XYZ file of C-alpha atoms in Angstrom:
603
model
C 123.565 157.635 120.779
C 119.980 157.652 122.021
C 119.545 155.471 124.925
C 116.198 153.532 124.533
C 116.230 152.142 127.862
C 116.688 155.350 130.003
C 113.526 157.302 128.498
C 111.386 158.275 131.580
C 108.057 157.871 129.650
C 107.004 154.584 127.774
C 107.385 154.696 124.106
C 104.354 155.405 121.770
C 102.911 152.634 119.649
C 104.573 154.207 116.568
C 107.912 153.931 118.447
C 107.095 150.291 119.484
C 106.489 149.368 115.652
C 109.741 151.304 114.637
C 111.733 149.784 117.453
C 110.482 146.204 116.571
C 111.331 146.817 112.897
C 114.869 147.892 113.896
C 115.345 144.882 115.976
C 114.088 142.730 113.313
C 116.405 144.467 110.804
C 119.448 144.043 113.288
C 118.272 140.275 113.875
C 118.203 139.824 110.086
C 121.727 141.343 109.564
C 123.175 139.383 112.330
C 121.653 136.227 110.785
C 122.881 137.010 107.513
C 126.366 137.785 108.833
C 126.322 134.639 110.570
C 125.105 132.776 107.462
C 128.143 134.495 105.489
C 130.750 133.301 107.889
C 129.382 129.822 107.820
C 129.609 129.823 104.072
C 133.192 131.086 104.201
C 133.934 128.372 106.680
C 132.372 125.759 104.568
C 134.281 126.870 101.542
C 137.620 127.070 103.627
C 137.031 123.676 104.941
C 136.763 122.127 101.428
C 140.039 123.777 100.242
C 141.992 122.687 103.486
C 144.044 119.750 102.979
C 142.201 117.337 105.281
C 140.589 114.074 105.245
C 137.058 114.056 103.772
C 135.536 113.036 107.217
C 137.335 115.866 108.939
C 135.909 118.360 106.262
C 132.335 116.971 106.810
C 132.865 117.081 110.665
C 133.738 120.836 110.418
C 130.685 121.273 108.074
C 128.554 119.498 110.725
C 129.931 121.752 113.407
C 129.020 124.830 111.157
C 125.577 123.931 110.543
C 125.124 123.277 114.205
C 125.819 127.012 114.739
C 122.770 127.712 112.584
C 120.438 125.328 113.764
C 119.903 122.106 115.900
C 121.942 119.496 114.122
C 122.848 116.768 116.903
C 121.779 114.143 114.299
C 123.171 114.922 111.024
C 123.848 112.905 107.811
C 125.091 113.709 104.151
C 124.582 111.352 101.329
C 125.414 111.767 97.524
C 123.335 110.478 94.731
C 124.721 108.605 91.725
C 122.164 108.825 88.989
C 124.088 106.282 86.612
C 124.168 103.455 89.308
C 120.724 104.690 91.189
C 122.613 104.660 94.496
C 123.256 106.558 97.614
C 126.704 107.131 99.172
C 126.485 108.011 102.897
C 129.639 110.039 103.099
C 128.938 111.361 106.604
C 126.492 109.902 109.398
C 126.216 111.023 113.058
C 123.263 109.943 114.957
C 122.770 109.742 118.607
C 120.255 106.855 118.557
C 121.054 104.868 115.387
C 124.668 103.899 116.397
C 124.730 101.033 113.846
C 123.964 103.375 110.903
C 125.857 103.169 107.475
C 129.462 103.789 107.737
C 131.191 106.480 105.913
C 131.627 105.475 102.228
C 128.533 102.961 102.420
C 126.943 102.709 99.114
C 123.259 101.514 99.324
C 121.213 100.860 96.070
C 117.992 102.871 95.925
C 115.888 99.928 95.579
C 117.093 98.740 98.892
C 115.809 102.029 100.606
C 112.571 102.332 98.588
C 109.872 104.596 100.232
C 112.343 105.620 102.903
C 112.558 109.172 103.907
C 115.889 109.646 102.077
C 114.593 107.743 99.002
C 111.634 110.052 98.787
C 113.809 113.144 99.260
C 116.071 112.186 96.276
C 113.089 110.717 93.984
C 111.022 113.741 94.179
C 113.744 116.451 94.679
C 111.815 118.631 97.233
C 112.457 119.281 100.902
C 110.675 117.486 103.674
C 110.011 118.605 106.890
C 108.108 117.374 110.087
C 107.136 114.336 111.893
C 106.695 111.088 109.990
C 102.955 111.526 109.973
C 103.543 115.060 108.524
C 106.049 114.035 105.880
C 103.659 111.256 104.741
C 101.188 114.066 103.744
C 103.980 115.765 101.735
C 104.830 112.909 99.428
C 102.663 111.399 96.679
C 103.631 107.630 97.576
C 104.179 105.458 100.553
C 106.576 106.139 103.336
C 108.422 103.363 105.144
C 110.308 104.273 108.129
C 113.792 102.891 108.681
C 115.966 102.896 111.842
C 114.717 105.138 114.847
C 111.700 107.215 114.420
C 112.489 111.025 114.658
C 109.972 113.257 116.063
C 111.048 115.954 113.729
C 112.946 115.553 110.528
C 114.260 117.996 108.078
C 115.875 117.200 104.815
C 116.692 119.132 101.921
C 118.108 118.026 98.424
C 121.382 119.306 97.165
C 120.620 120.366 93.421
C 122.699 121.113 90.356
C 120.830 122.469 87.284
C 117.524 120.748 88.803
C 119.133 117.484 89.171
C 119.537 115.865 92.751
C 123.075 115.335 93.438
C 122.777 114.557 97.276
C 120.882 115.335 100.541
C 121.431 117.124 103.770
C 119.565 115.814 106.832
C 119.103 116.912 110.312
C 116.760 115.324 112.926
C 115.514 115.307 116.513
C 114.473 112.411 118.539
C 113.298 114.592 121.577
C 111.855 117.744 120.515
C 108.823 118.142 118.092
C 108.644 121.089 115.863
C 112.273 121.622 116.257
C 112.753 122.668 112.671
C 110.919 125.799 111.267
C 110.409 127.053 107.520
C 113.344 129.378 108.027
C 115.566 126.320 109.076
C 114.366 124.470 105.842
C 115.194 127.620 103.558
C 118.586 128.118 105.498
C 119.558 124.519 105.055
C 118.392 124.522 101.390
C 120.830 127.626 100.817
C 123.666 125.937 102.647
C 123.129 122.500 101.053
C 123.943 124.260 97.700
C 127.381 125.494 98.959
C 128.112 122.151 100.611
C 127.573 120.587 97.318
C 129.760 122.877 95.599
C 132.362 122.381 98.213
C 132.166 118.551 97.793
C 132.089 118.794 94.002
C 135.258 121.144 94.383
C 137.023 118.843 96.651
C 136.112 115.719 94.403
C 137.408 117.479 91.226
C 140.605 118.349 93.097
C 140.938 114.811 94.479
C 140.250 113.464 90.945
C 142.947 115.566 89.489
C 145.377 114.821 92.150
C 144.670 110.937 91.648
C 144.932 111.306 87.991
C 148.556 113.204 88.448
C 149.645 110.383 90.868
C 148.445 107.771 88.632
C 149.977 109.330 85.511
C 153.090 110.176 87.478
C 153.450 106.416 88.529
C 152.704 105.269 85.075
C 155.504 107.632 83.913
C 157.816 106.395 86.468
C 157.196 102.896 85.601
C 157.805 103.652 81.838
C 160.686 105.651 82.842
C 162.330 102.900 84.949
C 161.594 100.481 82.124
C 163.124 102.701 79.547
C 165.766 104.912 81.329
C 168.402 102.283 81.507
C 171.187 103.712 79.557
C 171.621 102.404 76.168
C 175.221 102.822 75.043
C 174.619 102.477 71.165
C 172.059 104.650 69.423
C 171.008 102.050 67.102
C 170.305 99.421 69.892
C 168.122 102.125 71.776
C 166.363 103.033 68.460
C 165.739 99.193 67.824
C 164.403 98.610 71.204
C 162.005 101.603 71.049
C 160.638 100.623 67.769
C 160.170 96.971 69.000
C 158.328 98.317 72.168
C 155.993 100.343 70.166
C 155.114 97.537 67.535
C 154.466 94.976 70.479
C 152.043 97.614 72.083
C 150.369 97.865 68.792
C 150.030 94.357 68.512
C 147.589 94.279 71.451
C 144.882 95.670 69.302
C 146.067 95.245 65.617
C 146.710 91.472 65.368
C 143.714 89.823 63.938
C 144.292 86.389 65.743
C 146.353 85.001 68.520
C 148.530 82.863 65.848
C 149.316 86.107 64.131
C 150.039 87.838 67.372
C 152.621 85.290 68.445
C 154.104 85.156 65.039
C 154.493 89.017 65.264
C 156.077 88.798 68.616
C 158.761 86.367 67.111
C 159.437 88.650 64.076
C 159.800 91.738 66.510
C 162.047 90.102 68.956
C 164.212 88.768 66.185
C 164.946 92.455 65.427
C 166.574 92.516 69.012
C 168.218 89.003 69.584
C 168.992 85.797 67.519
C 165.518 83.880 67.619
C 166.253 80.751 65.606
C 164.985 78.764 68.543
C 162.260 80.644 70.266
C 159.141 79.801 72.372
C 156.522 81.389 74.782
C 155.508 79.306 77.826
C 152.575 80.356 79.725
C 151.091 79.360 83.074
C 147.614 77.753 82.948
C 144.650 79.480 84.725
C 144.974 76.937 87.578
C 148.714 77.371 87.905
C 149.269 73.852 87.539
C 150.635 73.358 83.803
C 152.653 75.173 81.467
C 151.192 75.959 77.989
C 153.179 76.471 74.929
C 151.119 78.611 72.512
C 154.204 79.257 70.260
C 157.110 77.267 70.028
C 159.744 77.078 67.149
C 162.873 74.661 67.844
C 165.107 72.853 65.530
C 165.816 69.969 67.697
C 162.306 69.508 69.620
C 158.869 69.130 68.333
C 156.224 71.796 69.452
C 154.996 71.109 73.041
C 151.219 71.657 73.629
C 151.488 71.612 77.404
C 153.007 69.856 80.266
C 152.559 69.536 84.165
C 154.650 71.811 86.051
C 158.008 69.795 86.907
C 161.627 70.820 87.256
C 162.596 72.008 83.808
C 164.466 75.049 82.939
C 161.407 77.135 82.125
C 159.921 76.174 85.534
C 163.190 77.297 87.271
C 162.901 80.612 85.837
C 159.179 80.772 87.259
C 160.246 79.413 90.479
C 162.984 81.953 90.966
C 161.444 85.025 89.363
C 164.591 85.838 87.793
C 166.056 85.890 84.269
C 168.416 82.994 83.418
C 171.371 83.235 81.103
C 173.371 80.251 80.951
C 175.510 78.158 78.697
C 175.460 74.265 78.484
C 178.031 73.854 81.307
C 176.122 76.090 83.483
C 172.974 74.151 82.671
C 174.498 70.874 83.457
C 175.641 72.294 86.899
C 172.105 73.141 87.862
C 171.129 69.723 86.824
C 173.720 68.178 88.996
C 172.510 70.302 91.899
C 169.144 68.992 91.382
C 167.770 72.599 90.575
C 166.524 71.345 87.085
C 165.793 68.402 85.162
C 167.402 68.349 81.613
C 165.372 66.738 78.882
C 166.389 65.860 75.339
C 169.067 67.792 73.306
C 170.854 70.044 75.791
C 171.169 73.822 74.303
C 174.669 75.451 74.208
C 173.086 78.684 75.158
C 169.805 79.302 76.983
C 168.220 82.591 77.772
C 164.837 83.023 79.506
C 163.160 85.857 81.163
C 159.835 85.824 83.178
C 156.929 87.628 82.033
C 154.781 89.644 84.577
C 151.580 91.357 84.733
C 150.997 93.500 87.983
C 154.165 91.858 89.473
C 152.570 88.493 89.074
C 154.539 86.001 86.774
C 152.372 84.592 83.873
C 154.942 82.863 81.737
C 158.540 82.893 80.254
C 159.997 84.196 77.043
C 162.882 81.928 75.728
C 165.473 81.851 73.215
C 168.012 79.185 72.830
C 170.974 78.236 70.703
C 172.345 74.759 69.631
C 175.436 76.235 67.855
C 178.522 77.990 69.771
C 178.526 80.661 66.984
C 175.392 82.018 68.365
C 175.869 83.141 71.938
C 173.751 85.433 74.261
C 175.022 88.249 76.454
C 173.757 90.339 79.453
C 172.869 92.918 76.818
C 170.512 90.490 75.093
C 169.083 89.759 78.385
C 168.372 93.248 78.990
C 166.886 93.630 75.670
C 164.635 90.580 76.173
C 163.606 91.904 79.678
C 162.304 95.125 77.995
C 160.486 93.263 75.416
C 159.042 90.768 77.824
C 157.465 93.446 79.928
C 155.607 94.954 76.833
C 154.663 91.406 75.506
C 153.056 90.514 78.763
C 150.990 93.676 78.946
C 149.988 93.428 75.318
C 149.190 89.571 75.785
C 147.109 90.490 78.807
C 145.180 93.127 77.107
C 144.469 90.577 74.389
C 143.252 88.009 76.801
C 141.123 90.581 78.492
C 139.813 91.637 75.096
C 138.955 88.157 74.033
C 137.405 87.356 77.599
C 135.263 90.570 77.164
C 134.137 89.269 73.729
C 133.428 85.871 74.974
C 131.586 87.412 77.923
C 129.486 89.566 75.617
C 128.931 86.801 73.375
C 127.688 84.544 76.274
C 125.606 87.661 77.847
C 123.920 88.013 74.453
C 123.113 84.297 74.241
C 121.663 84.412 77.991
C 119.667 87.808 76.914
C 118.302 85.919 73.882
C 117.373 82.695 75.925
C 115.944 84.769 78.616
C 113.929 86.850 76.121
C 112.651 83.819 74.561
C 111.709 82.534 78.099
C 109.939 85.616 78.754
C 108.157 85.662 75.717
C 106.780 82.145 76.267
C 105.834 83.115 79.800
C 104.084 86.201 78.496
C 102.056 83.888 75.999
C 101.388 81.396 78.736
C 100.284 84.280 81.295
C 98.022 85.792 78.480
C 96.394 82.166 77.894
C 95.807 81.951 81.658
C 94.397 85.288 81.935
C 92.055 84.690 78.877
C 91.192 81.268 80.544
C 90.316 82.839 83.976
C 88.588 85.545 82.403
C 86.495 83.165 80.393
C 85.782 81.031 83.508
C 84.671 84.118 85.461
C 82.290 85.107 82.769
C 80.905 81.678 81.731
C 78.827 78.720 83.143
C 81.011 75.703 83.926
C 78.468 73.024 82.975
C 77.081 74.550 79.589
C 79.942 76.768 78.641
C 77.512 79.425 78.067
C 77.796 83.082 79.310
C 77.048 83.443 83.000
C 74.859 85.960 84.956
C 77.792 88.366 85.295
C 78.443 88.289 81.355
C 74.653 88.911 80.710
C 74.301 91.896 83.116
C 77.564 93.478 81.761
C 76.180 93.108 78.181
C 72.662 94.395 79.258
C 74.228 97.546 80.878
C 76.185 98.367 77.597
C 72.804 97.754 75.480
C 70.876 100.028 77.810
C 73.578 102.615 77.372
C 73.608 102.301 73.640
C 69.842 102.370 73.588
C 69.660 105.675 75.621
C 72.122 107.333 73.232
C 70.241 105.963 70.022
C 66.811 104.843 70.590
C 66.675 103.015 67.328
C 68.887 100.443 68.652
C 66.164 98.246 70.081
C 66.761 94.787 71.884
C 64.868 92.439 73.938
C 65.652 90.086 76.907
C 63.875 86.554 77.313
C 63.662 85.021 80.526
C 62.996 81.088 80.607
C 63.537 78.020 82.724
C 62.858 74.323 82.065
C 59.223 73.096 83.035
C 59.234 70.681 85.974
C 62.964 70.324 86.095
C 62.892 69.887 89.881
C 60.978 66.502 89.034
C 63.535 65.452 86.641
C 66.379 65.913 89.345
C 64.463 64.280 92.106
C 63.267 61.289 90.054
C 66.418 60.620 87.788
C 69.109 62.362 89.450
C 71.420 65.350 88.983
C 73.498 63.631 86.384
C 70.419 63.319 84.104
C 69.487 67.052 85.046
C 73.007 68.228 84.127
C 72.733 66.145 80.693
C 69.105 67.970 80.221
C 70.401 71.399 80.910
C 73.421 70.867 78.420
C 71.184 69.636 75.552
C 68.803 72.554 76.240
C 71.805 75.043 75.968
C 72.942 73.521 72.669
C 69.585 73.575 71.190
C 68.771 77.439 72.325
C 72.155 78.391 70.874
C 71.509 76.778 67.536
C 68.339 78.905 67.074
C 70.336 82.222 67.585
C 72.335 84.373 65.185
C 75.298 86.473 66.029
C 75.392 88.735 68.096
C 72.483 87.140 70.021
C 73.267 84.918 72.591
C 72.138 82.464 75.543
C 73.280 82.874 79.111
C 72.549 80.385 81.944
C 71.700 82.375 85.051
C 71.720 79.337 87.577
C 69.824 76.048 87.979
C 67.626 75.798 85.083
C 67.227 79.476 84.264
C 68.362 80.950 81.203
C 68.216 84.361 79.415
C 68.410 85.213 75.827
C 69.639 88.637 74.688
C 68.291 89.571 71.261
C 70.018 92.430 69.856
C 68.672 94.942 66.960
C 65.174 93.548 67.248
C 63.531 95.736 64.691
C 60.010 94.995 65.794
C 58.069 92.949 68.176
C 56.971 90.322 65.562
C 60.691 89.388 65.116
C 61.159 88.843 68.878
C 58.035 86.781 68.882
C 59.110 84.643 66.066
C 62.277 83.923 67.734
C 60.548 83.036 70.964
C 58.357 80.531 69.046
C 61.385 79.058 67.353
C 63.076 78.621 70.815
C 59.971 76.770 72.183
C 59.654 74.568 69.199
C 63.647 73.529 69.434
C 63.007 72.213 72.971
C 60.082 70.093 72.067
C 61.789 66.862 71.010
C 62.633 64.521 73.866
C 66.051 64.585 75.184
C 67.870 61.141 75.612
C 70.171 61.240 78.732
C 71.604 57.974 80.039
C 69.138 55.764 78.691
C 66.087 57.930 79.620
C 63.977 59.830 77.082
C 62.706 63.155 78.815
C 60.247 65.232 77.590
C 61.365 68.887 78.485
C 59.923 72.084 77.638
C 60.338 75.786 78.571
C 58.027 78.829 79.461
C 59.636 82.164 78.212
C 58.844 85.703 79.474
C 59.845 88.612 77.110
C 60.898 92.164 78.044
C 61.410 94.716 75.416
C 63.770 97.708 76.101
C 62.181 100.864 77.244
C 63.925 104.244 78.322
C 62.083 103.848 81.542
C 64.184 100.956 82.691
C 66.833 102.462 85.143
C 69.104 99.251 85.001
C 69.499 95.680 83.326
C 68.178 94.028 86.713
C 64.687 95.941 86.204
C 64.768 94.564 82.502
C 65.540 91.135 83.505
C 63.052 91.142 86.452
C 60.174 92.108 84.089
C 61.119 89.401 81.803
C 61.030 86.924 84.906
C 57.512 88.104 85.714
C 56.304 87.528 82.232
C 57.728 84.017 82.378
C 55.711 83.263 85.456
C 52.668 84.362 83.720
C 53.388 81.940 80.958
C 53.657 79.193 83.496
C 50.402 80.079 85.096
C 48.851 80.189 81.461
C 49.691 76.794 80.717
C 53.503 76.327 80.313
C 55.305 75.810 77.102
C 54.538 79.153 75.760
C 55.785 82.749 76.017
C 54.287 85.958 77.280
C 55.217 89.618 76.485
C 55.760 91.998 79.418
C 53.565 94.997 78.951
C 50.824 93.023 77.097
C 48.784 92.206 80.239
C 46.948 95.119 82.386
C 48.781 93.934 85.545
C 52.425 94.467 84.201
C 53.945 97.565 85.662
C 56.374 99.214 83.451
C 57.130 102.307 85.749
């Protein structure tokens, strides 16, 4: 093998290039081999029977061999819940970071680095300032600020399933584009490893649950039944009881059917079901058939035979004499006609007693045995489960009905709020664009309309229009001598008279003080505008009656016709103002047309 370091002469430039290429190839090969080993190690960690945190700790260690990973976390994204699960978190600064298994709603992390990484599904790298330029929205830092941050999404068929993040609090520029590509590649394998592990755990959990369910069923059903007929009857009864959980139309039908099914197992001439109330203080009797006693709706928990079964949690099979002894021992209190034979078994759901199933006999010819007790115990377990399912179904129906009602009520409220908000918006818009004293459109409204008219005129010169600028002659004298209240009344009357002389879509606007403007659309010719101006002056001639005063008010009007040389609405209105001042100079209570005087400048 050629010894590149013992050559007596320095290598040529071509040799240097070849040597650099060879070294780069060797480095790439070593990096590829190192990456391959890392991927194998990640796969092996997922397959080993270790806790999730231990597996992720090994993944952390493996990634740390490829790049700086002193601060590292893994979060999985649940799209349906729109939430993040921080399954692994190691940080040298944020010691109070989310604990493993912590689920955080996306809305609670909005605009954070992790939120942006999940929302946009693109890798982010650099300082906070650099990353802010890589995202379309806002960025809000959470926790300690890293000087260099690298996060990559873990994707499956284009959808974000989670993120891998490494960060440095000390060294800027710690992560390169190569690190980003490497972490992205590793991320897909980490996701595959996590999903493979999760599928395996789900399968194992399903097997355990199924095995537990089967064990429970076997414990209930593997008691040896000596008689074939008895075993068949029991299985048929349990199956029918299970069907009742969803088949019975009403609870009355459900209980009546239970009575009939249990009657195939034991004598049920006297039969009742007692249930604990929700607060655990009363006994309720939803079904009660007894030849000696009337049905009981409910009673406060006491020391009856039924309560004794609930208190002990054990079945009770007793004849009249045994019941009498329990009474004498103050274990129970006897009420009414004493049964000759009494059999009661507790009903449980998840190990918790919910009630008692009872049969009793007042004739010595009908006796109960331990075999009957076993049969009733089997039936009680299935009845309790079916009853609980019925309860849950009815609760769900009721909850759905209540939810629908709340949704309807809230929808109605929102509709009313929307209508009210629209009314307020319209009112505010009106107030912004109209004068508070006269109710006329204001300066902003006029300028907006004028700009629209100018734009339309430039597109179609045949759509001519004109603007009149006017004020009330000697209005300051009215205010100074009679007061502002009188002046306001004069302005309101002037606004009414001017408006009454116009047709749609022409309108009057109050610009402020005693200044008004009139916009005449579709003028046609100058004569039409002049005729309207004369009509407006004439409408203002009659005296105004305001707070007992007769006030003679008049107006001077300046007219400006549209012209393509006007660059803006302001220029048009300024020329109308100039014409109005010429009307005042020439005697008041008259109008002047801008452009009809040699001094007018229409440039």
